[in-house]
mmCIF file of C-alpha atoms in Angstrom:
data_model
loop_
_atom_site.group_PDB
_atom_site.id
_atom_site.type_symbol
_atom_site.label_atom_id
_atom_site.label_comp_id
_atom_site.label_asym_id
_atom_site.label_seq_id
_atom_site.Cartn_x
_atom_site.Cartn_y
_atom_site.Cartn_z
ATOM 1 C CA MET A 492 0.061 0.031 0.144
ATOM 2 C CA THR A 493 2.697 2.363 0.856
ATOM 3 C CA LYS A 494 4.239 1.706 -2.610
ATOM 4 C CA ASN A 495 1.295 3.317 -4.393
ATOM 5 C CA TRP A 496 0.626 5.916 -1.654
ATOM 6 C CA SER A 497 1.047 9.206 -3.723
ATOM 7 C CA VAL A 498 2.970 11.061 -0.933
ATOM 8 C CA ALA A 499 5.367 8.376 -0.962
ATOM 9 C CA ARG A 500 5.698 8.598 -4.664
ATOM 10 C CA VAL A 501 6.533 12.375 -4.544
ATOM 11 C CA LEU A 502 8.985 11.921 -1.610
ATOM 12 C CA ARG A 503 10.687 8.968 -3.739
ATOM 13 C CA ASP A 504 11.199 11.537 -6.544
ATOM 14 C CA ARG A 505 14.406 12.987 -6.086
ATOM 15 C CA ASP A 506 13.963 16.697 -7.306
ATOM 16 C CA ALA A 507 10.442 16.778 -5.557
ATOM 17 C CA ALA A 508 12.283 15.727 -2.349
ATOM 18 C CA LEU A 509 14.977 18.508 -3.068
ATOM 19 C CA TYR A 510 12.217 20.947 -3.409
ATOM 20 C CA LEU A 511 10.390 20.127 -0.459
ATOM 21 C CA ALA A 512 13.902 19.955 1.776
ATOM 22 C CA ALA A 513 14.815 23.405 0.389
ATOM 23 C CA SER A 514 11.459 25.067 1.049
ATOM 24 C CA SER A 515 11.389 23.523 4.624
ATOM 25 C CA VAL A 516 15.109 24.708 5.476
ATOM 26 C CA SER A 517 14.586 28.209 4.275
ATOM 27 C CA GLY A 518 11.058 28.142 5.797
ATOM 28 C CA PHE A 519 12.557 27.675 9.181
ATOM 29 C CA GLY A 520 14.736 30.438 8.965
ATOM 30 C CA THR A 521 11.915 32.638 7.848
ATOM 31 C CA SER A 522 9.821 31.787 10.565
ATOM 32 C CA ALA A 523 12.427 32.142 13.178
ATOM 33 C CA LEU A 524 13.736 35.315 12.182
ATOM 34 C CA TRP A 525 9.794 36.838 11.627
ATOM 35 C CA LEU A 526 9.346 36.317 15.583
ATOM 36 C CA ALA A 527 12.882 37.719 16.469
ATOM 37 C CA SER A 528 12.975 40.678 14.521
ATOM 38 C CA GLY A 529 9.890 42.011 16.174
ATOM 39 C CA VAL A 530 11.309 41.144 19.724
ATOM 40 C CA TRP A 531 14.674 42.673 18.569
ATOM 41 C CA VAL A 532 12.982 45.982 17.609
ATOM 42 C CA LYS A 533 10.796 46.006 20.815
ATOM 43 C CA ASP A 534 13.692 45.541 22.739
ATOM 44 C CA LEU A 535 15.739 48.364 21.213
ATOM 45 C CA THR A 536 13.001 50.951 21.024
ATOM 46 C CA GLY A 537 10.417 49.909 23.463
ATOM 47 C CA SER A 538 7.640 50.625 20.768
ATOM 48 C CA ASN A 539 4.985 48.036 19.905
ATOM 49 C CA GLY A 540 3.972 50.042 16.779
ATOM 50 C CA LEU A 541 7.849 49.921 15.554
ATOM 51 C CA ALA A 542 7.747 46.324 16.194
ATOM 52 C CA ALA A 543 4.985 45.619 13.911
ATOM 53 C CA LEU A 544 7.014 47.405 10.953
ATOM 54 C CA SER A 545 9.149 44.268 11.136
ATOM 55 C CA VAL A 546 6.273 42.246 9.815
ATOM 56 C CA LEU A 547 4.846 44.872 7.395
ATOM 57 C CA ALA A 548 8.345 45.194 5.865
ATOM 58 C CA LEU A 549 8.476 41.406 5.124
ATOM 59 C CA TRP A 550 4.590 41.344 3.888
ATOM 60 C CA VAL A 551 4.754 44.483 1.844
ATOM 61 C CA PRO A 552 6.566 42.935 -1.273
ATOM 62 C CA THR A 553 3.515 40.512 -1.718
ATOM 63 C CA LEU A 554 1.720 43.591 -3.096
ATOM 64 C CA LEU A 555 4.357 43.748 -5.812
ATOM 65 C CA GLY A 556 4.038 40.243 -6.724
ATOM 66 C CA PRO A 557 3.124 40.835 -10.604
ATOM 67 C CA PRO A 558 6.344 42.734 -11.617
ATOM 68 C CA LEU A 559 8.725 40.623 -9.606
ATOM 69 C CA GLY A 560 6.959 37.557 -10.837
ATOM 70 C CA THR A 561 8.180 38.769 -14.190
ATOM 71 C CA LEU A 562 11.375 37.973 -13.458
ATOM 72 C CA ALA A 563 10.926 34.336 -13.090
ATOM 73 C CA ASP A 564 9.659 34.177 -16.609
ATOM 74 C CA LEU A 565 12.554 36.314 -17.834
ATOM 75 C CA LEU A 566 15.660 34.538 -16.331
ATOM 76 C CA PRO A 567 16.649 30.872 -16.348
ATOM 77 C CA ARG A 568 14.732 29.617 -12.955
ATOM 78 C CA LYS A 569 17.135 27.173 -11.245
ATOM 79 C CA PRO A 570 20.023 29.654 -11.318
ATOM 80 C CA LEU A 571 17.645 32.288 -10.273
ATOM 81 C CA LEU A 572 16.527 30.327 -7.268
ATOM 82 C CA VAL A 573 20.171 29.720 -6.259
ATOM 83 C CA ALA A 574 21.005 33.162 -6.491
ATOM 84 C CA LEU A 575 17.747 34.376 -4.479
ATOM 85 C CA ASN A 576 18.609 32.162 -1.596
ATOM 86 C CA LEU A 577 22.610 33.324 -1.629
ATOM 87 C CA GLY A 578 21.595 37.049 -1.998
ATOM 88 C CA PRO A 579 19.568 37.175 1.233
ATOM 89 C CA ALA A 580 21.712 34.990 2.977
ATOM 90 C CA ALA A 581 24.654 37.923 2.303
ATOM 91 C CA LEU A 582 21.987 40.522 3.086
ATOM 92 C CA LEU A 583 21.215 39.010 6.437
ATOM 93 C CA LEU A 584 25.170 39.251 7.466
ATOM 94 C CA THR A 585 24.554 43.003 7.546
ATOM 95 C CA LEU A 586 22.172 42.617 10.385
ATOM 96 C CA LEU A 587 25.337 42.203 12.578
ATOM 97 C CA ALA A 588 25.706 45.929 12.721
ATOM 98 C CA VAL A 589 22.287 46.652 14.308
ATOM 99 C CA ASP A 590 23.042 47.276 17.740
ATOM 100 C CA SER A 591 20.868 50.308 18.322
ATOM 101 C CA ALA A 592 17.694 52.082 17.359
ATOM 102 C CA GLY A 593 19.536 54.223 15.098
ATOM 103 C CA ARG A 594 20.452 51.359 13.119
ATOM 104 C CA LEU A 595 17.167 49.747 12.623
ATOM 105 C CA TRP A 596 16.351 51.230 9.259
ATOM 106 C CA LEU A 597 19.046 48.463 8.069
ATOM 107 C CA LEU A 598 17.011 45.652 9.662
ATOM 108 C CA TRP A 599 13.694 47.167 7.952
ATOM 109 C CA ALA A 600 15.478 47.415 4.437
ATOM 110 C CA VAL A 601 16.887 44.007 4.687
ATOM 111 C CA LEU A 602 13.584 42.551 5.696
ATOM 112 C CA PHE A 603 11.788 44.292 2.472
ATOM 113 C CA LEU A 604 14.695 42.989 0.264
ATOM 114 C CA TYR A 605 14.222 39.585 1.721
ATOM 115 C CA GLY A 606 10.368 39.814 1.381
ATOM 116 C CA ALA A 607 11.061 40.604 -2.363
ATOM 117 C CA ALA A 608 13.505 37.979 -2.839
ATOM 118 C CA SER A 609 10.738 35.384 -1.404
ATOM 119 C CA VAL A 610 7.842 36.592 -3.714
ATOM 120 C CA VAL A 611 10.369 36.075 -6.703
ATOM 121 C CA ALA A 612 11.703 32.471 -5.566
ATOM 122 C CA ASP A 613 7.986 31.346 -4.830
ATOM 123 C CA ALA A 614 7.017 32.216 -8.167
ATOM 124 C CA ALA A 615 10.353 30.336 -9.950
ATOM 125 C CA GLU A 616 9.915 27.327 -7.512
ATOM 126 C CA SER A 617 6.427 26.959 -8.830
ATOM 127 C CA ALA A 618 7.293 26.963 -12.182
ATOM 128 C CA LEU A 619 10.088 24.439 -12.004
ATOM 129 C CA VAL A 620 8.020 22.275 -9.969
ATOM 130 C CA ALA A 621 5.471 22.265 -12.563
ATOM 131 C CA ALA A 622 8.057 21.119 -14.916
ATOM 132 C CA ALA A 623 9.845 18.512 -12.662
ATOM 133 C CA VAL A 624 6.676 17.008 -10.844
ATOM 134 C CA ALA A 625 4.196 14.924 -12.747
ATOM 135 C CA PRO A 626 0.786 16.793 -13.249
ATOM 136 C CA GLU A 627 -1.396 14.132 -11.310
ATOM 137 C CA LEU A 628 0.969 14.800 -8.340
ATOM 138 C CA LEU A 629 0.880 18.353 -8.087
ATOM 139 C CA GLY A 630 -1.821 18.623 -5.453
ATOM 140 C CA ASP A 631 0.368 16.113 -3.293
ATOM 141 C CA PHE A 632 3.313 18.393 -3.666
ATOM 142 C CA ASN A 633 1.595 21.235 -2.716
ATOM 143 C CA GLY A 634 -0.322 19.611 0.050
ATOM 144 C CA LEU A 635 3.312 18.442 1.362
ATOM 145 C CA ARG A 636 4.672 21.828 0.792
ATOM 146 C CA MET A 637 1.854 23.233 3.165
ATOM 147 C CA THR A 638 2.583 20.530 5.572
ATOM 148 C CA THR A 639 6.185 21.293 5.823
ATOM 149 C CA THR A 640 5.531 25.176 6.250
ATOM 150 C CA GLU A 641 2.826 24.638 8.758
ATOM 151 C CA GLY A 642 5.276 22.114 10.691
ATOM 152 C CA MET A 643 8.171 24.633 10.661
ATOM 153 C CA LYS A 644 5.682 27.631 11.931
ATOM 154 C CA LEU A 645 5.074 25.338 14.918
ATOM 155 C CA VAL A 646 8.887 24.746 15.617
ATOM 156 C CA ALA A 647 10.545 27.563 14.143
ATOM 157 C CA PRO A 648 9.340 30.724 16.154
ATOM 158 C CA LEU A 649 10.260 28.846 19.602
ATOM 159 C CA ALA A 650 13.737 28.132 18.193
ATOM 160 C CA GLY A 651 14.310 31.646 16.964
ATOM 161 C CA ALA A 652 13.052 32.846 20.390
ATOM 162 C CA GLY A 653 15.321 30.747 22.385
ATOM 163 C CA VAL A 654 18.369 31.630 20.010
ATOM 164 C CA TYR A 655 17.439 35.438 20.396
ATOM 165 C CA ALA A 656 16.917 34.953 24.163
ATOM 166 C CA ALA A 657 20.472 33.361 24.393
ATOM 167 C CA TYR A 658 22.615 35.217 21.747
ATOM 168 C CA GLY A 659 20.525 38.105 20.452
ATOM 169 C CA GLY A 660 19.081 39.291 17.109
ATOM 170 C CA PRO A 661 22.570 38.976 15.157
ATOM 171 C CA ALA A 662 22.549 35.121 16.018
ATOM 172 C CA VAL A 663 19.321 34.510 14.716
ATOM 173 C CA ALA A 664 20.326 36.466 11.629
ATOM 174 C CA LEU A 665 23.310 33.971 11.529
ATOM 175 C CA VAL A 666 20.901 31.140 11.669
ATOM 176 C CA ASP A 667 18.621 32.448 9.009
ATOM 177 C CA ALA A 668 21.710 33.051 6.376
ATOM 178 C CA ALA A 669 22.871 29.412 7.227
ATOM 179 C CA THR A 670 19.393 28.147 6.310
ATOM 180 C CA PHE A 671 19.482 29.897 3.061
ATOM 181 C CA VAL A 672 22.976 28.723 1.836
ATOM 182 C CA CYS A 673 21.766 25.063 2.782
ATOM 183 C CA ALA A 674 18.510 25.720 0.401
ATOM 184 C CA ALA A 675 20.727 27.188 -2.513
ATOM 185 C CA GLY A 676 22.765 23.655 -2.300
ATOM 186 C CA LEU A 677 19.492 21.996 -2.587
ATOM 187 C CA TYR A 678 18.188 23.993 -5.415
ATOM 188 C CA ALA A 679 21.562 23.599 -7.152
ATOM 189 C CA GLY A 680 20.972 19.843 -6.714
ATOM 190 C CA VAL A 681 17.955 19.457 -8.796
ATOM 191 C CA ARG A 682 18.001 18.213 -12.133
ATOM 192 C CA VAL A 683 15.818 19.941 -14.636
ATOM 193 C CA ARG A 684 16.626 20.967 -18.244
ATOM 194 C CA GLU A 685 15.184 24.571 -18.789
ATOM 195 C CA GLU A 686 14.567 26.016 -22.100
ATOM 196 C CA ARG A 687 16.038 29.333 -22.657
ATOM 197 C CA PRO A 688 13.682 32.001 -21.833
ATOM 198 C CA ARG A 689 12.223 33.727 -24.879
ATOM 199 C CA PRO A 690 13.645 37.340 -25.458
ATOM 200 C CA ALA A 691 11.321 40.026 -23.730
ATOM 201 C CA GLY A 692 9.060 41.677 -25.889
ATOM 202 C CA GLY A 693 7.751 45.079 -25.145
ATOM 203 C CA HIS A 694 7.821 46.793 -22.036
ATOM 204 C CA TRP A 695 8.160 45.529 -18.465
ATOM 205 C CA ARG A 696 4.446 46.820 -17.627
ATOM 206 C CA ALA A 697 3.099 44.989 -20.696
ATOM 207 C CA GLN A 698 4.858 41.715 -19.895
ATOM 208 C CA THR A 699 3.576 42.241 -16.402
ATOM 209 C CA ALA A 700 0.108 42.790 -17.802
ATOM 210 C CA GLU A 701 0.063 39.554 -19.879
ATOM 211 C CA GLY A 702 0.369 37.383 -16.730
ATOM 212 C CA ALA A 703 -2.547 39.272 -15.364
ATOM 213 C CA ARG A 704 -4.898 39.156 -18.565
ATOM 214 C CA PHE A 705 -4.193 35.250 -18.666
ATOM 215 C CA LEU A 706 -5.336 34.600 -15.013
ATOM 216 C CA TRP A 707 -8.275 37.015 -15.154
ATOM 217 C CA GLY A 708 -9.566 35.642 -18.437
ATOM 218 C CA HIS A 709 -9.172 31.892 -17.620
ATOM 219 C CA PRO A 710 -12.676 30.610 -16.714
ATOM 220 C CA GLY A 711 -11.103 27.804 -14.385
ATOM 221 C CA LEU A 712 -8.533 29.798 -12.473
ATOM 222 C CA ARG A 713 -10.273 33.261 -11.827
ATOM 223 C CA PRO A 714 -13.014 31.603 -9.874
ATOM 224 C CA LEU A 715 -10.589 29.667 -7.701
ATOM 225 C CA VAL A 716 -7.925 32.682 -7.252
ATOM 226 C CA VAL A 717 -11.043 35.317 -6.316
ATOM 227 C CA ALA A 718 -12.691 32.732 -3.879
ATOM 228 C CA GLY A 719 -8.874 32.286 -2.495
ATOM 229 C CA GLY A 720 -8.877 35.935 -1.918
ATOM 230 C CA ALA A 721 -12.167 36.366 -0.438
ATOM 231 C CA ALA A 722 -11.645 33.492 1.858
ATOM 232 C CA LEU A 723 -8.335 34.936 3.131
ATOM 233 C CA LEU A 724 -10.110 38.401 3.504
ATOM 234 C CA LEU A 725 -12.567 36.927 5.789
ATOM 235 C CA SER A 726 -9.768 35.296 7.782
ATOM 236 C CA GLY A 727 -8.330 38.377 8.391
ATOM 237 C CA LEU A 728 -11.549 39.834 9.518
ATOM 238 C CA GLY A 729 -11.717 37.104 12.105
ATOM 239 C CA GLY A 730 -8.123 37.042 13.090
ATOM 240 C CA PRO A 731 -8.520 39.456 15.957
ATOM 241 C CA LEU A 732 -11.724 37.359 17.112
ATOM 242 C CA VAL A 733 -9.331 35.082 18.601
ATOM 243 C CA TYR A 734 -8.451 36.954 21.519
ATOM 244 C CA ALA A 735 -12.288 37.570 22.130
ATOM 245 C CA VAL A 736 -12.820 33.776 22.117
ATOM 246 C CA VAL A 737 -10.160 33.185 24.515
ATOM 247 C CA ASP A 738 -11.319 35.967 26.776
ATOM 248 C CA GLY A 739 -14.726 34.272 26.728
ATOM 249 C CA LEU A 740 -13.117 31.074 27.647
ATOM 250 C CA GLY A 741 -11.945 32.716 30.988
ATOM 251 C CA ARG A 742 -8.430 31.857 29.750
ATOM 252 C CA SER A 743 -5.332 34.148 29.395
ATOM 253 C CA PRO A 744 -4.050 35.381 26.297
ATOM 254 C CA ALA A 745 -1.543 33.028 26.136
ATOM 255 C CA PHE A 746 -4.017 30.445 25.228
ATOM 256 C CA THR A 747 -4.076 31.771 21.911
ATOM 257 C CA GLY A 748 -0.972 30.111 21.092
ATOM 258 C CA THR A 749 -2.375 26.592 21.820
ATOM 259 C CA LEU A 750 -5.610 27.454 19.454
ATOM 260 C CA TYR A 751 -2.901 28.369 16.688
ATOM 261 C CA ALA A 752 -1.146 25.272 17.330
ATOM 262 C CA ALA A 753 -4.237 23.546 16.855
ATOM 263 C CA GLN A 754 -4.794 25.304 13.829
ATOM 264 C CA GLY A 755 -1.313 24.392 12.485
ATOM 265 C CA ALA A 756 -2.065 20.786 13.195
ATOM 266 C CA GLY A 757 -4.961 20.697 11.183
ATOM 267 C CA SER A 758 -3.028 22.400 8.055
ATOM 268 C CA ILE A 759 -0.487 19.598 8.418
ATOM 269 C CA VAL A 760 -3.019 16.941 7.986
ATOM 270 C CA VAL A 761 -4.841 18.449 5.167
ATOM 271 C CA GLY A 762 -1.252 18.862 3.445
ATOM 272 C CA LEU A 763 -1.124 15.152 3.654
ATOM 273 C CA LEU A 764 -4.527 14.393 2.284
ATOM 274 C CA SER A 765 -4.804 16.964 -0.487
ATOM 275 C CA GLY A 766 -3.528 14.947 -3.395
ATOM 276 C CA PRO A 767 -5.860 12.312 -3.074
ATOM 277 C CA ALA A 768 -8.757 14.390 -2.396
ATOM 278 C CA LEU A 769 -8.132 16.832 -5.438
ATOM 279 C CA ARG A 770 -8.146 13.871 -7.609
ATOM 280 C CA ARG A 771 -11.135 12.545 -6.000
ATOM 281 C CA LEU A 772 -13.065 15.705 -5.732
ATOM 282 C CA GLY A 773 -11.330 18.226 -8.540
ATOM 283 C CA GLU A 774 -10.131 21.884 -7.748
ATOM 284 C CA ARG A 775 -13.834 23.429 -7.283
ATOM 285 C CA ARG A 776 -15.219 20.973 -4.899
ATOM 286 C CA PHE A 777 -12.115 20.629 -2.847
ATOM 287 C CA ALA A 778 -11.994 24.423 -2.263
ATOM 288 C CA ALA A 779 -15.868 24.421 -1.881
ATOM 289 C CA TYR A 780 -15.545 21.750 1.054
ATOM 290 C CA GLY A 781 -12.950 23.499 2.770
ATOM 291 C CA ILE A 782 -15.037 26.760 2.745
ATOM 292 C CA VAL A 783 -18.009 24.908 4.286
ATOM 293 C CA LEU A 784 -15.609 23.103 6.996
ATOM 294 C CA THR A 785 -14.124 26.589 7.831
ATOM 295 C CA ALA A 786 -17.477 28.462 7.963
ATOM 296 C CA VAL A 787 -18.912 25.765 10.599
ATOM 297 C CA ALA A 788 -15.786 25.958 12.782
ATOM 298 C CA VAL A 789 -15.679 29.531 12.754
ATOM 299 C CA ALA A 790 -19.564 29.848 13.947
ATOM 300 C CA ALA A 791 -18.963 27.079 16.638
ATOM 301 C CA GLN A 792 -16.449 29.020 17.968
ATOM 302 C CA ALA A 793 -19.185 31.230 19.681
ATOM 303 C CA VAL A 794 -19.729 28.060 21.837
ATOM 304 C CA PRO A 795 -17.640 28.854 25.124
ATOM 305 C CA SER A 796 -15.997 25.413 25.547
ATOM 306 C CA GLU A 797 -12.429 24.738 25.521
ATOM 307 C CA PRO A 798 -12.448 21.499 23.742
ATOM 308 C CA VAL A 799 -14.631 22.985 21.321
ATOM 309 C CA ALA A 800 -12.355 25.637 20.751
ATOM 310 C CA LEU A 801 -9.458 23.324 20.069
ATOM 311 C CA VAL A 802 -11.709 21.222 17.602
ATOM 312 C CA CYS A 803 -12.525 24.356 15.547
ATOM 313 C CA GLY A 804 -8.850 25.492 15.545
ATOM 314 C CA ALA A 805 -8.035 22.234 14.021
ATOM 315 C CA ALA A 806 -10.915 22.414 11.656
ATOM 316 C CA ILE A 807 -10.061 26.008 10.541
ATOM 317 C CA GLY A 808 -6.592 24.585 9.743
ATOM 318 C CA VAL A 809 -7.743 21.719 7.610
ATOM 319 C CA GLY A 810 -10.621 23.770 5.771
ATOM 320 C CA LEU A 811 -8.769 27.363 5.110
ATOM 321 C CA PRO A 812 -5.790 25.940 3.225
ATOM 322 C CA CYS A 813 -8.020 23.768 0.871
ATOM 323 C CA VAL A 814 -8.847 26.759 -1.879
ATOM 324 C CA LEU A 815 -5.388 27.790 -1.454
ATOM 325 C CA ILE A 816 -3.707 24.709 -2.434
ATOM 326 C CA ALA A 817 -6.589 23.983 -5.113
ATOM 327 C CA ALA A 818 -5.624 27.374 -6.799
ATOM 328 C CA LEU A 819 -2.032 27.074 -7.046
ATOM 329 C CA THR A 820 -2.580 23.435 -8.185
ATOM 330 C CA ALA A 821 -4.719 24.887 -10.969
ATOM 331 C CA VAL A 822 -2.704 27.517 -11.918
ATOM 332 C CA GLN A 823 0.487 25.285 -12.168
ATOM 333 C CA ARG A 824 -1.691 22.893 -14.500
ATOM 334 C CA GLU A 825 -3.287 25.232 -16.399
ATOM 335 C CA THR A 826 -0.673 28.127 -17.139
ATOM 336 C CA PRO A 827 1.810 27.982 -20.141
ATOM 337 C CA ASP A 828 5.339 27.699 -19.111
ATOM 338 C CA ALA A 829 6.537 31.036 -20.403
ATOM 339 C CA LEU A 830 3.753 32.787 -18.178
ATOM 340 C CA LEU A 831 3.892 30.725 -14.893
ATOM 341 C CA GLY A 832 6.054 33.016 -12.675
ATOM 342 C CA ARG A 833 3.632 35.976 -13.724
ATOM 343 C CA VAL A 834 0.537 34.366 -13.318
ATOM 344 C CA THR A 835 1.576 32.683 -9.940
ATOM 345 C CA ALA A 836 2.866 35.875 -8.246
ATOM 346 C CA THR A 837 -0.135 37.337 -9.563
ATOM 347 C CA ALA A 838 -2.307 34.923 -8.013
ATOM 348 C CA GLY A 839 -0.379 35.231 -4.917
ATOM 349 C CA THR A 840 -0.881 38.787 -4.514
ATOM 350 C CA LEU A 841 -4.558 38.519 -5.148
ATOM 351 C CA MET A 842 -5.140 35.659 -2.266
ATOM 352 C CA TYR A 843 -2.874 36.972 0.044
ATOM 353 C CA ALA A 844 -2.805 40.704 0.101
ATOM 354 C CA PRO A 845 -6.655 40.849 1.245
ATOM 355 C CA THR A 846 -5.449 39.522 4.693
ATOM 356 C CA ALA A 847 -3.994 42.694 5.568
ATOM 357 C CA VAL A 848 -7.165 44.455 4.841
ATOM 358 C CA GLY A 849 -9.122 42.096 6.885
ATOM 359 C CA LEU A 850 -6.880 42.373 9.670
ATOM 360 C CA ALA A 851 -7.287 46.052 9.895
ATOM 361 C CA ALA A 852 -11.088 46.043 9.717
ATOM 362 C CA GLY A 853 -11.263 43.055 12.086
ATOM 363 C CA ALA A 854 -9.399 44.995 14.595
ATOM 364 C CA GLY A 855 -11.969 47.587 14.561
ATOM 365 C CA LEU A 856 -15.240 45.607 14.353
ATOM 366 C CA VAL A 857 -14.091 43.704 17.437
ATOM 367 C CA GLU A 858 -14.316 46.714 19.299
ATOM 368 C CA LEU A 859 -17.756 47.524 17.959
ATOM 369 C CA VAL A 860 -19.572 44.532 17.718
ATOM 370 C CA PRO A 861 -20.055 41.436 20.463
ATOM 371 C CA TYR A 862 -17.822 39.052 19.228
ATOM 372 C CA ARG A 863 -20.247 35.777 19.090
ATOM 373 C CA PRO A 864 -22.928 37.464 16.578
ATOM 374 C CA LEU A 865 -19.585 38.722 14.542
ATOM 375 C CA LEU A 866 -18.597 35.032 14.398
ATOM 376 C CA VAL A 867 -21.812 33.661 12.772
ATOM 377 C CA LEU A 868 -21.852 36.668 10.497
ATOM 378 C CA LEU A 869 -18.377 35.851 9.224
ATOM 379 C CA ALA A 870 -19.418 32.081 8.986
ATOM 380 C CA LEU A 871 -22.461 33.190 6.544
ATOM 381 C CA ALA A 872 -20.168 35.389 4.614
ATOM 382 C CA ARG A 873 -17.640 32.327 4.096
ATOM 383 C CA LEU A 874 -20.620 30.253 2.698
ATOM 384 C CA ALA A 875 -21.293 33.430 0.361
ATOM 385 C CA VAL A 876 -18.130 32.808 -1.211
ATOM 386 C CA LEU A 877 -19.136 29.644 -2.611
ATOM 387 C CA PRO A 878 -21.108 31.098 -5.376
ATOM 388 C CA LEU A 879 -17.726 32.534 -6.720
ATOM 389 C CA LEU A 880 -16.529 29.068 -7.530
ATOM 390 C CA ARG A 881 -19.041 28.395 -10.292
ATOM 391 C CA GLY A 882 -17.622 27.550 -13.315
ATOM 392 C CA ALA A 883 -14.244 26.911 -11.895
ATOM 393 C CA GLN A 884 -13.629 23.788 -13.925
ATOM 394 C CA ARG A 885 -10.851 23.087 -15.869
ATOM 395 C CA PRO A 886 -11.437 23.449 -19.915
ATOM 396 C CA ALA A 887 -9.175 20.869 -21.722
ATOM 397 C CA SER A 888 -8.623 23.339 -24.147
ATOM 398 C CA ALA A 889 -6.913 25.697 -21.551
ATOM 399 C CA SER A 890 -5.063 23.096 -20.095
ATOM 400 C CA ARG A 891 -1.240 24.052 -19.394
ATOM 401 C CA THR A 892 -0.225 20.706 -21.164
ATOM 402 C CA ALA A 893 -2.503 21.653 -24.409
ATOM 403 C CA ASP A 894 -0.783 24.773 -24.738
ATOM 404 C CA ARG A 895 2.529 23.500 -24.843
ATOM 405 C CA SER A 896 4.192 21.728 -27.658
ATOM 406 C CA PRO A 897 6.745 18.964 -26.876
ATOM 407 C CA SER A 898 9.492 21.507 -27.761
ATOM 408 C CA ASP A 899 8.325 23.578 -24.661
ATOM 409 C CA ALA A 900 8.813 20.812 -22.134
ATOM 410 C CA ASN A 901 11.066 21.318 -19.355
ATOM 411 C CA PRO A 902 11.762 17.541 -18.828
ATOM 412 C CA ALA A 903 13.301 16.578 -15.502
#
């Protein structure tokens, strides 16, 4: 049975295993630095607002996804991935000079460039994975990537906090730099033959718009990406409510960490099961079932019970990633290779950018509206997302394999 298990098939594939290892190693460093940078700023300035700028600096480049993703289509992707890991590793070494509040601009600048490199790297990796992994296993790969990413989120922040407490912020930067060097070595070991990128035609803006046009005009991809953005907008709106839920349970704010851990565990589980589920249900139904499960779990959080809250946290962890995995897998399958970097980055911007809007609005709503009715309203709003998925079927004529001639393939 293990021999036929699709997850095992992915892990037995040398290139797929190297991609997952590289993503896990760099993800560990990123998660560790994400927490430590905020604490670092707080220690140097005493300001919560300035500490929040660390997260903002990492997040802002997501808004630049479409133009940044164009780089992944104009340059050879494997060398680009290696460079995008070695570059941040070198940049992180400059953080050894951050020893006072007056030098924090250096930390924010590095974090911004770090975030921009991550956007390009994600687009390039998505394109290379689509070339190296069998189409029927893309869902399994993306699910495993979700599993490893969430697993790192459970472990890395604690490790980063421990290193910071013992040795300070520069030590965390060194650890992160080491993870990037390791990831660069893993990407360098991937065996993939790439076609030479086609010469750029037209202005950079026109090339960027070409990817956005393809995504928006595709009848199968647009509904999945829009639904993903709507789901994350609502997730952002509900984010601040977790503190109200914990308060309603009569627990200290520290219990929030337990709920996030339960959510992370749920995301690990769905990552392992997403491949078989996508093959059985298809992208549209897989995404729809995840949205429904998340809606039920969000509404059930209104019940003042710790066991119910933990189960709901795990259920949200299972349900929320479904639409994201479905959308990414569909993008990889349906997009021509020459556009895949731009389309992946554009889809990422459309899906992840609404989270910040939701968080800002949710922080205001939780002060104005009792949290239990608000949870129910947010659950109903999630169900209202389902009609967006109508028509999100994969038309054979638009499939990635159909749009590519044998000479366009990038065999592993």
